[in-house]
Coordinates of C-alpha atoms in Angstrom, one line a residue:
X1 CA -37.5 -17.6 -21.6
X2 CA -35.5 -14.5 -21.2
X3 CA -33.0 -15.6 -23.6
X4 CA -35.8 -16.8 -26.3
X5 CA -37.2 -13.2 -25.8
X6 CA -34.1 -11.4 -26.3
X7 CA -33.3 -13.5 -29.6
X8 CA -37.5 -13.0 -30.6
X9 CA -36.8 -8.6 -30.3
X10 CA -33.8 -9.1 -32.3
X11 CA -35.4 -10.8 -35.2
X12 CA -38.4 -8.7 -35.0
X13 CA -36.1 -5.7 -34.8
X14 CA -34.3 -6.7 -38.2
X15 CA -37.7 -7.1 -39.6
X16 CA -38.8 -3.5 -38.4
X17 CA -35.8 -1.9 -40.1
X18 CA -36.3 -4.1 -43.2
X19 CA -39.9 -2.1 -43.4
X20 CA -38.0 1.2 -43.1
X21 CA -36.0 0.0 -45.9
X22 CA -39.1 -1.2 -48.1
X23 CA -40.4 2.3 -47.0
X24 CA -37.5 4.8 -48.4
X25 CA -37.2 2.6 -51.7
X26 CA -40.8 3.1 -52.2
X27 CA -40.9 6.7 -51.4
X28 CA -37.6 7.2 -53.8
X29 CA -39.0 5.2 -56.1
X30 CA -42.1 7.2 -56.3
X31 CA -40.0 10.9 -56.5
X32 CA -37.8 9.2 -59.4
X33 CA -40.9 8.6 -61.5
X34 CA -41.9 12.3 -63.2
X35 CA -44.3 10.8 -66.0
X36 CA -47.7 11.8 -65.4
X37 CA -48.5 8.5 -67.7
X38 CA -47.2 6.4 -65.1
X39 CA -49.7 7.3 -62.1
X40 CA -50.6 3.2 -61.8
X41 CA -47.0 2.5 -60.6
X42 CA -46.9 5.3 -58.6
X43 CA -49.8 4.2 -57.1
X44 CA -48.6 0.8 -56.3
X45 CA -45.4 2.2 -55.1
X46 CA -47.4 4.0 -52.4
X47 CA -49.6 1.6 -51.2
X48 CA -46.4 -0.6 -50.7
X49 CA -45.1 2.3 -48.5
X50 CA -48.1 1.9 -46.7
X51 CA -48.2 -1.5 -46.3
X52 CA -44.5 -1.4 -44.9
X53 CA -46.1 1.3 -42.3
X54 CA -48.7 -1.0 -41.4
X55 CA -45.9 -4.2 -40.9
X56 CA -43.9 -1.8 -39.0
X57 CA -46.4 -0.7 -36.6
X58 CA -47.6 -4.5 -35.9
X59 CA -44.0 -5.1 -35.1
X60 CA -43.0 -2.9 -33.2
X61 CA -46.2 -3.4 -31.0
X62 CA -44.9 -7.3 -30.5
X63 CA -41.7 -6.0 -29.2
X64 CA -43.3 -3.5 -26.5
X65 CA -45.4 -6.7 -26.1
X66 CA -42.2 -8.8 -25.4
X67 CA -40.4 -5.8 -23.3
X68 CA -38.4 -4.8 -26.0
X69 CA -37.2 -1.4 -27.4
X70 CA -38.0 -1.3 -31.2
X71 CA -36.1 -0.5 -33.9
X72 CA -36.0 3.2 -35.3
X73 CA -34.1 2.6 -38.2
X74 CA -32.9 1.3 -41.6
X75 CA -30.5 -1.4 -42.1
X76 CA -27.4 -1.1 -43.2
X77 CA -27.7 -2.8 -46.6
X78 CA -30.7 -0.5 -47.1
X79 CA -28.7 2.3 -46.3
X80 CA -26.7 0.8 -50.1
X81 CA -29.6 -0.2 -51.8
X82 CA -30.8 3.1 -51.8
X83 CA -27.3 4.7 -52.9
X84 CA -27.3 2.2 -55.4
X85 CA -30.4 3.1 -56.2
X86 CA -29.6 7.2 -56.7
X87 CA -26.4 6.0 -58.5
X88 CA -28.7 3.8 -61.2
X89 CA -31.4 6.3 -61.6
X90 CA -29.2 9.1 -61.8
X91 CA -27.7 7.9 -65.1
X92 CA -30.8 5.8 -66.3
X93 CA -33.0 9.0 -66.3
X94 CA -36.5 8.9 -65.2
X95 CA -37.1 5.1 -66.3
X96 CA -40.0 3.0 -64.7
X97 CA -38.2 -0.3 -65.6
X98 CA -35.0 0.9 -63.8
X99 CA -36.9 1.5 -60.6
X100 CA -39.2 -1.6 -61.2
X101 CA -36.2 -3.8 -61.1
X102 CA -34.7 -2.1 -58.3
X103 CA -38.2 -2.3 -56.7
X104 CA -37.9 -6.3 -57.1
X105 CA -34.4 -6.5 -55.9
X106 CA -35.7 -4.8 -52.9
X107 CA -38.8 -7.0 -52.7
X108 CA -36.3 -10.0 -52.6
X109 CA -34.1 -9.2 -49.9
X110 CA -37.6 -8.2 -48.0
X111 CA -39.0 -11.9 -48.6
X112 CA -35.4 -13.2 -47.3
X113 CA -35.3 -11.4 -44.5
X114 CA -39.2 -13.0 -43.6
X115 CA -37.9 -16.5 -44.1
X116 CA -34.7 -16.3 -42.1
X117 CA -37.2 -15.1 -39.5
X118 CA -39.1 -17.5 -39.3
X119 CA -36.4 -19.9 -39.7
X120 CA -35.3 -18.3 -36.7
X121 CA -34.6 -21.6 -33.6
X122 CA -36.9 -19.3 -31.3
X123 CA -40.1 -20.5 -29.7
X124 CA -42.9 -18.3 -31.7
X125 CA -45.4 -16.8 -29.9
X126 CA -48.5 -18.2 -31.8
X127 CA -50.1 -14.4 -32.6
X128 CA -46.6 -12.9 -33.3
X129 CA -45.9 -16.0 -36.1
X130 CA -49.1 -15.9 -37.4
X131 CA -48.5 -11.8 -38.1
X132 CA -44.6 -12.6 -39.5
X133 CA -46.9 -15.6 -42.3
X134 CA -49.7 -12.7 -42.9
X135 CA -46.9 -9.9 -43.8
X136 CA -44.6 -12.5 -45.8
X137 CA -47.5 -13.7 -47.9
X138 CA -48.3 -9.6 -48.5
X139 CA -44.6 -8.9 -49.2
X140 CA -44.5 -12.0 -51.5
X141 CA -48.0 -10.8 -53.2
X142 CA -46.2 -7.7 -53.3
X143 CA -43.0 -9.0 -55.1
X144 CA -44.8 -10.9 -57.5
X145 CA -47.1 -7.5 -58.6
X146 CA -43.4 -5.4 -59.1
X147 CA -42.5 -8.9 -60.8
X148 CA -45.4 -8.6 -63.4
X149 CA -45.1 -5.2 -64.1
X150 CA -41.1 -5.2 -64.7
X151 CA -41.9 -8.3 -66.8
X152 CA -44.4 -5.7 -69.1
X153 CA -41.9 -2.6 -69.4
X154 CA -39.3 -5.3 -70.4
X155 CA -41.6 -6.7 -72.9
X156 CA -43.0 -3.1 -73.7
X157 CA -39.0 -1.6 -74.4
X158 CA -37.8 -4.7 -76.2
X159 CA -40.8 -4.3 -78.8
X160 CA -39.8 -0.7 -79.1
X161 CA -36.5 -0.8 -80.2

């Protein structure tokens, strides 16, 4: 059991920092955008902040729950995303469709990270895998929003030029 739990915090540990990433992309991602026109993806980029704040909270209460210590940090492939990040936007100028696909890229290593979880050869608590399903199907609701919206600047700059 003790060995199940130890391998449970770790997983649910990954997961936390995956949220801390989700949480500095969306916060860059929301500095990076200076166009007063574009408040709706701001928007959105916040309340996917938020939502990451909310996944993180719920995990980190299952690992007090299974006497572990949480997470407190990024990963380290966030830690390059987000340089990656600084590095496209930084010669790409303030453009939404630059961010939106770095948004996605983001939203696809998050839904990765869910299904390797639960993938995971641990015994679930019931509560604690029923949590991991709720916040994968919001991360993939989330994906697929970032997906629709890069799919429209795409469409939107191609009929411009």
């Amino acid at each position: 059991m003790k060995a199940n739990n130890e391998k449970l915090i770790a997983v649910l540990n990954d997961l936390i920092r995956i949220n801390y990433d989700r949480i500095e992309g969306y916060e860059k991602a929301v500095e990076e955008i200076r166009d007063f026109s574009e408040a709706e993806i701001k928007s959105i980029f916040i309340k996917m902040a938020d939502d990451s704040r909310k996944h993180r909270t719920e995990l980190t209460q299952a690992v007090v729950q299974l006497g572990g210590e949480p997470a407190t940090d990024t990963t380290t492939a966030g830690d390059i995303y987000r340089v990656w990040m600084d590095v496209k936007t930084t010669f790409a100028g303030n453009d939404v469709l630059a961010s939106l696909q770095l948004c996605e890229y983001g939203e696809d290593k998050a839904l990765e990270a869910y299904k390797t979880a639960l993938a995971t050869d641990v015994t679930w608590p019931t509560d604690i895998r029923a949590m991991i399903e709720k916040e994968r199907a919001s991360l993939k609701s989330s994906h697929d929003r970032i997906k629709r919206y890069r799919d429209e600047y795409a469409s939107a700059e191609k009929s411009s030029h």
